[in-house]
XYZ file of C-alpha atoms in Angstrom:
748
model
C 24.139 10.931 -6.155
C 21.216 8.847 -7.362
C 17.605 9.728 -8.147
C 14.472 7.636 -7.584
C 11.644 8.017 -10.080
C 8.389 6.219 -10.824
C 6.495 5.791 -14.061
C 3.670 3.690 -15.444
C 4.241 0.684 -17.703
C 1.150 -0.189 -19.736
C 0.603 -3.494 -21.488
C 2.009 -5.994 -18.961
C 0.002 -9.206 -18.564
C 1.835 -11.491 -16.157
C 4.780 -11.922 -13.798
C 7.049 -12.751 -16.732
C 6.258 -9.299 -18.169
C 7.147 -7.476 -14.952
C 10.306 -9.482 -14.265
C 11.390 -9.050 -17.891
C 10.961 -5.276 -17.597
C 12.935 -5.264 -14.359
C 15.724 -7.305 -15.914
C 16.032 -4.976 -18.917
C 16.141 -1.853 -16.733
C 18.732 -3.331 -14.387
C 21.001 -4.072 -17.346
C 21.162 -0.378 -18.254
C 24.397 1.293 -17.201
C 23.728 3.663 -14.314
C 20.610 1.903 -13.003
C 21.089 0.975 -9.342
C 17.690 -0.570 -8.613
C 14.517 -1.319 -10.556
C 11.193 -2.684 -9.303
C 8.013 -3.284 -11.282
C 4.595 -3.733 -9.688
C 2.351 -5.766 -11.977
C -0.925 -4.941 -10.232
C -0.257 -1.183 -10.042
C 1.444 -1.138 -13.471
C 4.219 1.027 -12.014
C 8.001 0.963 -12.145
C 10.296 2.393 -9.475
C 13.838 2.980 -10.670
C 16.897 4.366 -8.869
C 19.620 5.597 -11.195
C 22.658 7.842 -11.570
C 21.544 10.833 -13.699
C 25.134 11.418 -14.831
C 25.239 7.987 -16.470
C 21.703 7.577 -17.783
C 18.534 9.610 -18.212
C 15.016 8.550 -17.282
C 13.984 8.884 -20.918
C 16.615 6.275 -21.864
C 15.301 3.873 -19.231
C 11.760 4.341 -20.514
C 12.975 3.782 -24.071
C 14.521 0.449 -23.028
C 11.150 -0.612 -21.612
C 9.319 0.643 -24.696
C 11.504 -1.567 -26.897
C 9.909 -4.560 -25.144
C 6.582 -3.526 -26.620
C 5.151 -1.681 -23.617
C 4.140 1.959 -23.329
C 5.214 4.283 -20.523
C 3.543 7.260 -18.837
C 4.849 9.806 -16.333
C 3.805 8.968 -12.790
C 3.678 12.599 -11.678
C 1.699 13.675 -14.728
C -1.482 14.912 -13.053
C -3.361 14.796 -16.337
C -2.384 11.140 -16.783
C -3.583 10.425 -13.249
C -6.906 12.140 -13.820
C -7.385 10.251 -17.095
C -6.452 6.892 -15.553
C -10.026 6.024 -14.563
C -11.332 7.082 -17.970
C -8.661 4.976 -19.704
C -9.531 1.927 -17.635
C -13.242 2.309 -18.341
C -12.637 2.674 -22.084
C -10.394 -0.395 -22.090
C -12.970 -2.328 -20.084
C -15.716 -1.447 -22.593
C -13.492 -2.416 -25.536
C -12.587 -5.683 -23.816
C -16.265 -6.376 -23.158
C -17.188 -5.972 -26.839
C -14.370 -8.249 -27.996
C -15.237 -10.788 -25.312
C -18.897 -10.871 -26.371
C -17.881 -11.528 -29.989
C -15.388 -14.212 -28.936
C -17.827 -16.043 -26.632
C -20.611 -15.996 -29.241
C -18.315 -17.356 -31.956
C -16.820 -19.958 -29.598
C -20.299 -21.139 -28.542
C -21.348 -21.574 -32.191
C -18.088 -23.367 -32.936
C -18.624 -25.766 -30.054
C -22.107 -26.539 -31.362
C -20.827 -27.110 -34.906
C -17.941 -29.332 -33.810
C -19.574 -31.257 -30.967
C -23.325 -30.752 -31.371
C -23.712 -34.161 -33.007
C -22.731 -35.727 -29.668
C -25.834 -34.302 -28.000
C -28.855 -36.579 -28.407
C -31.490 -33.807 -28.620
C -29.457 -31.277 -30.639
C -30.939 -30.136 -33.989
C -28.932 -31.438 -36.938
C -26.592 -29.143 -38.859
C -27.522 -27.964 -42.388
C -26.410 -30.394 -45.082
C -23.737 -28.039 -46.508
C -21.831 -28.199 -43.209
C -22.567 -31.739 -42.110
C -19.462 -33.622 -40.991
C -20.290 -36.812 -42.904
C -21.839 -35.498 -46.129
C -19.884 -32.217 -46.460
C -16.590 -32.514 -44.535
C -15.027 -29.556 -46.351
C -17.980 -27.264 -45.542
C -17.873 -28.532 -41.960
C -14.177 -27.611 -41.734
C -14.565 -24.214 -43.449
C -17.355 -23.100 -41.076
C -15.141 -24.010 -38.127
C -12.251 -22.085 -39.695
C -14.374 -18.930 -40.022
C -15.713 -19.128 -36.474
C -12.277 -19.916 -34.990
C -10.697 -17.068 -36.953
C -13.323 -14.690 -35.521
C -12.389 -15.731 -31.977
C -8.652 -15.451 -32.626
C -9.188 -12.022 -34.209
C -11.027 -10.856 -31.093
C -8.140 -12.177 -28.983
C -5.412 -10.879 -31.288
C -3.694 -9.022 -28.434
C -2.470 -12.381 -27.104
C -0.715 -13.111 -30.384
C 0.721 -9.626 -30.885
C 2.116 -9.474 -27.366
C 3.152 -13.137 -27.252
C 5.072 -13.080 -30.518
C 6.807 -9.786 -29.697
C 7.892 -11.132 -26.324
C 9.176 -14.337 -27.896
C 11.184 -12.419 -30.501
C 12.772 -10.361 -27.705
C 13.527 -13.600 -25.785
C 11.320 -12.538 -22.874
C 8.375 -14.942 -23.284
C 5.309 -14.317 -21.131
C 1.843 -15.729 -20.516
C 0.649 -14.408 -23.875
C 3.464 -16.363 -25.516
C 2.160 -19.591 -23.964
C -1.401 -18.892 -25.127
C -0.241 -17.818 -28.597
C 1.969 -20.877 -29.163
C -0.541 -23.346 -27.733
C -3.679 -22.138 -29.469
C -1.755 -21.097 -32.587
C -0.340 -24.598 -32.944
C -3.805 -26.126 -32.703
C -5.152 -23.631 -35.255
C -2.282 -24.149 -37.724
C -2.558 -27.941 -37.496
C -6.317 -27.654 -38.048
C -5.659 -25.574 -41.169
C -3.327 -28.361 -42.354
C -6.078 -30.904 -41.749
C -8.534 -28.692 -43.671
C -6.126 -28.607 -46.628
C -5.907 -32.411 -46.568
C -9.723 -32.579 -46.531
C -9.824 -30.278 -49.551
C -7.402 -32.682 -51.311
C -9.771 -35.587 -50.753
C -8.716 -36.949 -47.358
C -12.143 -36.807 -45.665
C -10.804 -38.834 -42.720
C -8.864 -35.731 -41.573
C -12.213 -34.303 -40.472
C -11.460 -35.990 -37.134
C -8.136 -34.099 -36.845
C -9.653 -30.633 -36.546
C -8.816 -28.673 -33.357
C -10.406 -25.352 -34.242
C -12.724 -25.579 -31.231
C -9.822 -26.187 -28.849
C -7.895 -23.121 -29.992
C -10.977 -20.863 -30.098
C -12.552 -21.927 -26.812
C -9.232 -21.648 -24.970
C -8.751 -18.093 -26.266
C -12.331 -17.162 -25.360
C -11.960 -18.566 -21.843
C -8.635 -16.820 -21.297
C -10.220 -13.571 -22.516
C -13.058 -14.099 -20.043
C -10.562 -14.677 -17.244
C -8.559 -11.553 -18.146
C -11.756 -9.501 -18.297
C -12.858 -10.688 -14.857
C -9.329 -10.176 -13.552
C -9.205 -6.608 -14.882
C -12.523 -5.816 -13.240
C -11.305 -7.246 -9.950
C -7.944 -5.473 -10.184
C -9.728 -2.167 -10.693
C -11.366 -2.653 -7.299
C -7.960 -2.865 -5.594
C -7.628 0.913 -5.994
C -11.069 1.747 -4.589
C -9.499 3.429 -1.547
C -7.436 5.750 -3.751
C -10.460 6.663 -5.835
C -12.538 7.403 -2.746
C -9.808 9.601 -1.292
C -9.379 11.424 -4.602
C -13.095 12.199 -4.732
C -13.119 13.702 -1.217
C -11.825 17.101 -2.345
C -14.625 19.173 -3.928
C -14.207 20.571 -7.446
C -15.552 24.009 -6.499
C -14.893 26.403 -3.621
C -16.645 29.494 -2.262
C -14.257 32.383 -1.494
C -14.621 35.974 -0.286
C -13.310 38.610 -2.665
C -13.947 42.344 -2.692
C -16.696 41.970 -0.122
C -18.586 39.334 -2.074
C -18.699 35.548 -2.145
C -17.765 33.993 -5.483
C -17.498 30.391 -6.607
C -14.205 29.291 -8.183
C -12.502 26.081 -9.233
C -10.873 24.446 -6.208
C -7.642 24.251 -8.202
C -7.592 28.072 -8.324
C -7.372 28.457 -4.529
C -4.249 30.184 -3.243
C -2.651 30.361 0.192
C -4.234 33.220 2.117
C -7.637 33.068 0.403
C -10.636 33.371 2.703
C -12.999 30.482 1.961
C -16.521 29.766 3.180
C -17.961 26.292 3.703
C -21.688 25.901 4.272
C -23.196 23.189 6.492
C -22.820 19.790 4.838
C -20.143 20.974 2.424
C -16.593 19.674 2.105
C -13.534 21.757 2.881
C -11.632 22.385 -0.386
C -8.206 22.723 1.260
C -6.414 22.906 4.609
C -6.674 26.049 6.701
C -7.385 27.827 9.980
C -10.891 28.785 11.120
C -11.484 32.546 11.296
C -15.114 32.554 12.373
C -17.972 30.193 12.986
C -18.592 27.211 15.211
C -19.273 23.743 13.839
C -17.992 20.166 13.747
C -16.022 18.319 11.084
C -16.366 14.701 9.986
C -12.822 13.430 9.263
C -13.774 9.747 9.145
C -12.738 9.182 5.527
C -9.356 10.790 6.218
C -8.478 9.462 9.647
C -10.811 6.531 10.263
C -12.032 8.387 13.361
C -15.821 8.327 13.525
C -16.219 11.023 16.197
C -16.693 14.578 14.878
C -14.073 17.236 15.637
C -15.193 20.547 17.159
C -14.361 23.598 15.024
C -14.021 27.105 16.415
C -11.840 30.128 15.645
C -8.205 28.997 15.598
C -9.023 25.344 14.807
C -7.297 23.583 11.929
C -9.452 22.247 9.099
C -8.463 19.552 6.638
C -9.391 19.473 2.976
C -11.921 16.747 2.186
C -13.536 16.791 5.652
C -17.306 17.355 5.844
C -18.538 20.464 7.636
C -21.247 19.901 10.202
C -24.076 22.143 11.267
C -22.544 25.642 11.133
C -21.072 27.926 8.469
C -17.266 28.215 8.666
C -14.964 30.946 7.353
C -11.331 29.916 7.165
C -8.022 31.061 5.737
C -6.345 28.653 3.290
C -2.903 27.571 4.490
C -2.194 24.578 2.221
C -3.699 24.129 -1.214
C -3.405 21.768 -4.174
C -0.698 19.156 -3.772
C 0.367 20.508 -0.356
C -2.802 19.542 1.517
C -2.928 16.701 4.024
C -5.289 14.799 1.704
C -2.812 15.074 -1.186
C 0.002 13.829 1.045
C -2.127 10.871 2.139
C -2.980 9.966 -1.456
C 0.697 10.157 -2.465
C 1.747 7.978 0.476
C -0.836 5.314 -0.343
C 0.019 5.363 -4.061
C 3.734 5.075 -3.287
C 3.139 2.201 -0.867
C 1.014 0.354 -3.429
C 3.816 0.638 -5.969
C 6.540 -0.762 -3.705
C 7.137 -4.479 -3.377
C 7.255 -6.458 -0.169
C 10.304 -8.717 0.307
C 8.075 -11.784 0.031
C 7.397 -10.818 -3.616
C 10.949 -11.892 -4.446
C 9.826 -15.516 -4.163
C 7.404 -15.148 -7.075
C 9.849 -12.958 -9.011
C 12.562 -15.606 -8.796
C 10.206 -18.278 -10.124
C 8.695 -16.047 -12.816
C 12.093 -15.405 -14.400
C 12.344 -19.077 -15.413
C 8.673 -20.065 -15.418
C 7.634 -19.496 -19.049
C 10.761 -21.024 -20.661
C 10.426 -24.040 -18.346
C 6.749 -24.508 -19.282
C 7.573 -24.299 -22.990
C 10.276 -26.931 -22.531
C 7.882 -29.219 -20.606
C 5.252 -28.846 -23.354
C 7.689 -29.823 -26.122
C 9.195 -32.694 -24.125
C 5.821 -34.153 -23.073
C 4.443 -33.985 -26.653
C 7.591 -35.615 -28.021
C 7.526 -38.285 -25.321
C 3.955 -39.294 -26.175
C 4.794 -39.465 -29.879
C 7.778 -41.695 -29.094
C 5.500 -43.795 -26.897
C 3.321 -44.483 -29.939
C 0.502 -41.991 -29.505
C -0.872 -40.180 -32.540
C -0.416 -36.525 -33.437
C -3.866 -35.679 -32.021
C -2.893 -36.931 -28.549
C 0.505 -35.189 -28.627
C -0.969 -31.905 -29.834
C -3.655 -31.979 -27.149
C -0.956 -32.544 -24.536
C 1.202 -29.762 -25.961
C -1.640 -27.229 -25.945
C -2.886 -28.278 -22.487
C 0.535 -27.777 -20.866
C 0.982 -24.352 -22.420
C -2.444 -22.983 -21.550
C -2.802 -24.375 -18.025
C 0.417 -22.719 -16.819
C -0.361 -19.383 -15.157
C 2.442 -16.948 -14.356
C -0.300 -14.362 -13.851
C -1.374 -15.899 -10.558
C 2.217 -15.798 -9.297
C 2.676 -12.195 -10.371
C -0.561 -10.982 -8.798
C -0.308 -12.917 -5.527
C 1.639 -10.248 -3.634
C 0.948 -6.832 -5.224
C -2.844 -7.170 -5.255
C -2.903 -7.956 -1.525
C -0.510 -5.059 -0.843
C -2.666 -2.660 -2.877
C -5.917 -3.678 -1.200
C -4.282 -3.819 2.247
C -2.670 -0.381 2.093
C -5.894 1.082 0.710
C -7.932 -0.426 3.539
C -5.323 0.816 6.027
C -5.761 4.377 4.746
C -9.495 4.088 5.381
C -8.685 3.087 8.966
C -6.389 6.082 9.462
C -3.124 4.184 8.944
C -0.532 4.918 6.246
C 2.028 2.237 5.369
C 4.871 3.815 3.413
C 5.864 0.593 1.639
C 5.110 -3.078 1.231
C 8.308 -3.769 3.142
C 6.964 -1.835 6.151
C 3.705 -3.770 5.973
C 5.515 -7.103 5.919
C 7.784 -6.064 8.793
C 4.769 -4.941 10.863
C 3.206 -8.376 10.496
C 6.179 -9.990 12.270
C 6.455 -7.640 15.265
C 6.934 -9.124 18.714
C 7.771 -6.043 20.799
C 6.371 -2.498 20.995
C 8.354 0.399 22.445
C 6.150 3.375 23.317
C 7.094 6.977 23.858
C 5.073 8.330 26.766
C 4.437 12.003 26.142
C 2.003 12.630 23.315
C 1.672 8.927 22.550
C 0.293 7.391 25.720
C -0.587 10.751 27.220
C -2.180 13.883 25.822
C 1.206 15.601 25.744
C -0.109 18.724 27.497
C 0.794 18.540 31.196
C -0.892 20.947 33.567
C 0.923 22.530 36.469
C -0.394 20.833 39.598
C 1.940 22.190 42.302
C 4.403 25.051 42.936
C 6.584 24.661 46.037
C 8.821 27.650 46.851
C 11.752 27.396 49.264
C 13.681 29.826 51.450
C 10.823 32.280 51.900
C 10.533 32.994 48.155
C 7.033 33.945 46.997
C 5.253 31.464 44.717
C 4.524 34.111 42.074
C 8.167 35.225 42.013
C 9.337 31.619 41.558
C 6.847 31.064 38.718
C 7.801 34.323 36.989
C 11.507 33.503 37.177
C 11.093 29.952 35.855
C 8.750 31.104 33.050
C 11.356 33.620 31.897
C 13.889 30.820 31.410
C 11.418 28.424 29.825
C 10.177 30.933 27.246
C 10.629 29.211 23.866
C 11.223 25.723 25.305
C 9.328 22.780 23.813
C 9.444 20.649 26.967
C 5.918 19.719 28.131
C 6.494 20.883 31.724
C 8.019 24.128 30.433
C 4.834 24.737 28.460
C 2.765 24.083 31.587
C 4.865 26.656 33.489
C 4.441 29.169 30.672
C 0.679 28.668 30.493
C 0.389 29.219 34.254
C 2.589 32.311 34.028
C 0.591 33.781 31.143
C -2.668 33.140 32.984
C -1.336 35.255 35.879
C -0.156 37.986 33.523
C 3.543 37.863 34.399
C 6.004 39.774 32.208
C 9.189 37.816 31.247
C 12.419 39.042 32.816
C 15.520 40.023 30.873
C 17.934 37.111 30.366
C 21.565 36.885 29.377
C 23.334 33.876 27.803
C 20.529 31.338 27.900
C 21.710 27.758 27.305
C 19.527 24.728 26.577
C 20.678 21.497 28.233
C 18.976 18.649 26.273
C 17.126 16.195 28.473
C 17.999 18.112 31.628
C 16.756 21.710 31.483
C 17.846 25.263 30.749
C 20.300 27.749 32.243
C 20.659 31.556 31.985
C 21.906 34.633 33.776
C 19.243 36.785 35.518
C 20.371 40.059 37.044
C 23.932 38.751 36.972
C 23.116 35.525 38.817
C 23.177 32.034 37.278
C 19.700 30.499 37.331
C 18.704 27.038 36.088
C 15.441 25.137 35.744
C 15.458 21.411 35.138
C 15.520 17.846 36.390
C 17.015 16.432 39.556
C 19.883 15.203 37.403
C 20.706 18.791 36.413
C 20.620 19.836 40.045
C 23.131 17.103 40.923
C 25.387 18.218 38.078
C 25.314 21.752 39.486
C 25.997 20.518 43.021
C 22.649 21.725 44.342
C 21.143 19.885 47.315
C 17.479 18.986 46.693
C 17.069 16.848 49.827
C 15.029 19.479 51.715
C 12.268 19.077 49.120
C 12.786 15.340 48.490
C 9.803 14.107 50.593
C 7.402 16.447 48.806
C 8.894 15.541 45.415
C 8.512 11.813 46.155
C 4.897 12.308 47.156
C 4.104 14.161 43.928
C 6.003 11.657 41.796
C 4.099 8.749 43.318
C 0.968 10.315 41.815
C 2.583 10.384 38.376
C 3.666 14.025 38.391
C 6.806 15.234 36.622
C 9.124 17.302 38.842
C 11.317 20.207 37.773
C 13.500 22.223 40.115
C 14.589 25.853 40.006
C 17.867 27.060 41.516
C 19.970 30.231 41.608
C 23.696 29.763 42.070
C 23.987 26.901 44.551
C 20.666 27.636 46.273
C 17.476 25.647 45.634
C 14.553 28.017 45.026
C 11.753 25.479 44.701
C 10.071 22.897 42.506
C 7.238 22.553 40.023
C 5.002 19.512 39.550
C 3.060 18.835 36.381
C 1.013 15.845 35.333
C 0.077 14.690 31.872
C -3.227 12.881 31.623
C -3.305 9.540 29.880
C -5.372 9.556 26.696
C -8.790 7.948 27.266
C -8.107 5.142 24.771
C -4.511 4.377 25.803
C -5.273 1.691 28.376
C -7.603 -0.187 25.990
C -5.088 0.179 23.137
C -2.279 -1.266 25.272
C -4.601 -4.111 26.254
C -5.236 -4.877 22.557
C -1.505 -4.916 21.794
C -0.835 -7.281 24.703
C -3.731 -9.553 23.674
C -2.104 -9.803 20.229
C 0.950 -11.408 21.842
C 3.084 -8.251 21.795
C 5.331 -7.208 24.657
C 4.886 -3.495 25.388
C 7.625 -1.316 26.884
C 7.250 2.386 27.723
C 10.215 4.722 27.221
C 10.227 7.988 29.162
C 12.566 10.614 30.512
C 10.546 10.692 33.748
C 12.023 9.520 37.020
C 11.226 6.030 38.237
C 8.236 6.923 40.426
C 6.474 9.021 37.777
C 7.149 6.415 35.086
C 5.786 3.650 37.303
C 2.569 5.579 37.947
C 1.900 6.192 34.255
C 2.794 2.612 33.292
C 0.438 1.245 35.927
C -2.414 3.486 34.754
C -1.877 2.378 31.152
C -1.567 -1.321 32.005
C 2.086 -1.583 30.954
C 4.307 -3.984 32.886
C 7.657 -3.046 31.345
C 9.068 0.487 31.244
C 12.433 2.232 31.061
C 12.618 5.522 32.988
C 15.126 8.354 32.785
C 15.759 7.887 29.052
C 17.263 10.968 27.409
C 16.113 11.770 23.856
C 19.519 10.782 22.535
C 19.307 7.454 24.363
C 15.929 6.314 22.949
C 17.526 4.818 19.840
C 19.968 2.931 22.054
C 17.089 1.634 24.191
C 15.363 0.383 21.035
C 18.623 -1.271 19.934
C 18.819 -3.108 23.277
C 15.249 -4.364 22.853
C 16.123 -5.588 19.337
C 19.210 -7.344 20.687
C 17.014 -9.315 23.109
C 15.403 -11.031 20.092
C 12.314 -10.524 18.004
C 11.114 -7.585 15.934
C 10.632 -4.181 17.595
C 8.364 -1.280 16.652
C 8.817 2.194 18.095
C 5.774 4.431 18.448
C 6.433 8.135 18.981
C 5.376 11.626 17.991
C 8.183 14.096 18.625
C 11.468 15.319 17.157
C 13.344 13.453 19.852
C 11.663 10.223 18.728
C 13.015 10.385 15.161
C 16.292 8.480 15.843
C 14.414 5.741 17.709
C 11.792 5.485 14.926
C 14.580 5.030 12.406
C 16.416 2.503 14.602
C 13.372 0.240 15.089
C 12.389 -2.573 12.726
C 9.196 -0.567 12.201
C 8.870 3.105 13.118
C 5.274 4.174 13.822
C 4.613 7.912 14.026
C 1.530 9.413 15.617
C 0.002 11.636 12.941
C -0.293 14.659 15.195
C 3.474 14.572 15.715
C 6.221 16.563 14.089
C 7.145 16.375 10.421
C 10.543 14.936 11.340
C 8.953 12.074 13.274
C 6.536 11.360 10.433
C 9.345 11.406 7.849
C 11.454 9.006 9.953
C 8.633 6.507 10.363
C 7.549 3.534 8.258
C 3.915 3.777 9.369
C 1.883 6.897 10.163
C -1.197 6.932 12.407
C -3.180 9.800 10.900
C -5.658 10.251 13.733
C -3.007 10.190 16.467
C -4.748 7.336 18.277
C -2.657 4.549 19.780
C -5.451 2.103 19.017
C -4.627 2.615 15.337
C -1.269 0.931 15.991
C -3.126 -2.245 16.925
C -5.250 -1.832 13.784
C -2.087 -1.476 11.684
C -0.420 -4.586 13.068
C -3.622 -6.627 12.874
C -4.153 -5.588 9.244
C -0.502 -6.276 8.368
C -0.872 -9.803 9.706
C -4.076 -10.294 7.701
C -2.372 -9.060 4.520
C 0.585 -11.403 4.988
C -1.755 -14.350 5.584
C -3.550 -13.398 2.387
C -0.285 -13.186 0.419
C 0.853 -16.578 1.699
C -2.519 -18.071 0.734
C -2.217 -16.554 -2.738
C 1.337 -17.801 -3.224
C 0.449 -21.259 -1.939
C -2.477 -21.675 -4.319
C -0.544 -20.172 -7.234
C 2.348 -22.570 -6.712
C 0.047 -25.508 -5.930
C -2.054 -24.840 -9.020
C 0.963 -24.793 -11.329
C 2.770 -27.680 -9.621
C -0.317 -29.888 -9.878
C -1.788 -28.582 -13.139
C 1.269 -28.772 -15.383
C 2.078 -32.470 -14.681
C -1.627 -33.264 -15.060
C -1.709 -31.527 -18.445
C 1.505 -33.275 -19.519
C -0.254 -36.641 -19.055
C 1.647 -37.803 -15.982
C -1.511 -39.072 -14.271
C -2.810 -40.558 -17.537
C 0.375 -42.640 -17.811
C -0.606 -44.349 -14.555
C -4.246 -44.927 -15.481
C -5.605 -41.513 -14.513
C -7.641 -39.030 -16.584
C -6.425 -36.806 -19.431
C -6.825 -33.037 -19.464
C -8.724 -31.429 -22.325
C -7.144 -28.158 -23.608
C -10.436 -26.297 -23.140
C -10.607 -27.295 -19.476
C -6.948 -26.340 -19.093
C -7.636 -22.896 -20.567
C -10.600 -22.361 -18.283
C -8.587 -23.414 -15.238
C -5.783 -21.019 -16.152
C -8.225 -18.142 -16.602
C -9.867 -18.782 -13.248
C -6.604 -19.169 -11.297
C -5.621 -15.505 -11.502
C -9.228 -14.439 -10.882
C -9.222 -16.486 -7.677
C -5.982 -14.862 -6.503
C -7.343 -11.346 -7.045
C -10.702 -12.251 -5.498
C -8.933 -13.570 -2.409
C -6.975 -10.309 -2.093
C -10.187 -8.304 -2.403
C -11.460 -9.933 0.787
C -9.135 -7.527 2.619
C -11.463 -4.660 1.691
C -13.860 -6.023 4.327
C -11.170 -6.266 7.026
C -12.392 -5.074 10.421
C -10.012 -4.626 13.381
C -10.825 -6.767 16.363
């Protein structure tokens, strides 16, 4: 038996960091699977607890120089925003110092090239005081490198552990330029004034300052990828008003317990889930479900924590509090999805594992090649530094997870929960949609529209008998029969040996006689002739009604007809799915005529009638076998196998827990139109990821040869290390900025 756990890894800077952490964890005995999400800074590990403990896995990661935090530690989660803000402020102060020092250094080293620039003081003039000139540059460069010391600490540690990362490239490149400049300064001090032209302090300092600027901008952009989570977290109020000992008192929302009677005033937010006891109002669930229309609240209505109360005061009993509320479940689902990788991320992971060592090799080879070709040490060193600092494993590492994080967050705002990046990627490639009818296309609450008794039996007697058998059944028509029976005040009869017949009906003994209620198929199995009522049944079915028969022994007693109204938005939602190039098929247990009527009303051309609950998964398998990718949309217990069998299972949020657990995507508001939103967003996210990966690969494939001097060898331009550093810093910023465009996604 294996366990799956998540924890935070702090201190990662690029794809090489995340892949290195994954590699170390996978090497531990007992670890079955390990995934690290760079953007979310999370690790998901599956392991055998009899062979290794989570603390040992964390210790292996810590030995790489990173710190770990418990994922389920609520205090750590609540402090996450505060930690990020503190780090951002610290980064801002260091960046300001680095940029100021780098700007002064640029003026000292290159100001003489500007025609209108004021001259430098005599004690630091390049011609009259070369040593002073060099010492001032040393001080300013050292200030920049001190501000950016994290690059050197992390880079050297990673190199020692043979897991080099982006920091290693920056540290080696800028460090080499700084060390060589110190050598040149020493030669100047020994009387070789000509070495004043061999100083590279400005290159090392400006590159570090630009990379720091890029990381600062990147961190600010990355923080925005979790905006959806932060907004959801802030929905639940900190305080709650409860009734106790005849008085209303205010308490911390965290102190609420199941059974407490809470009061929410107009305009307030519900602190937890519950059932309305008194009061009439409306609730705004838009931030939870994406549904803009208010929900009517009255005694017996369900309320959801985080929703905004409308115009009336509401008293309700708490039924789910703390981590058990719907809002808490939504937040956990989104957080889990943001931490899981999509299969497409494996492309970047595969490259990242070899990227940094390959770049280091290219830098050494290109510098050596230019020296062999007769170029001086200045040219070779510039080439060496340029290659190291232009390479950007960060862009590769952020290309996929940032888009997944922003996409799943935006989906939650639209009332859609993707359970993983894999589900999101699979949804983007769908070609076929299989729809359950009842509760998905229709309201799932059929009303009894006709009662036809046979053989002189009274209508009320037939209804009373059928309702006695259907008591406790979950079938929609059974519920319609029960509602009609209760409205007429009938008392259930005594039954003996009741037997449920899945997909067909129910059977029991009443006053010693065998009575059954169910489909025409059940009647045939029992050898009961339904032909006398066939014309009437056909007429009702042609209108979309569902027919159930009642029989005693071998005698037909009559039939019931019930119809389930199509949801108002179903036809438009089906139209959207079809316009997106998807083939839609309806699955239903109804007979052919009833299925045809519903399909026609919903605008569906393809349907499969007479499908038993146990056969839905097989029907989905047949659709998959015909080619393409199939999604199943359903809401009931009998849909769970089909949801699991589909390439993507989509559960309507109002459905059963089993259906929701079996699904890959959950539609919180229960609206079929949200399925079109989900697929449309998934496609947009995948386009965004492919754009990110393309530009990340293109940038590195073009930038590294350019920095190595390949174009210069054929008469093209050279790349200055400072420009290379700036380009590297901006590359990852561009990737994150592109992903952030998904926050503005609007379904069409």
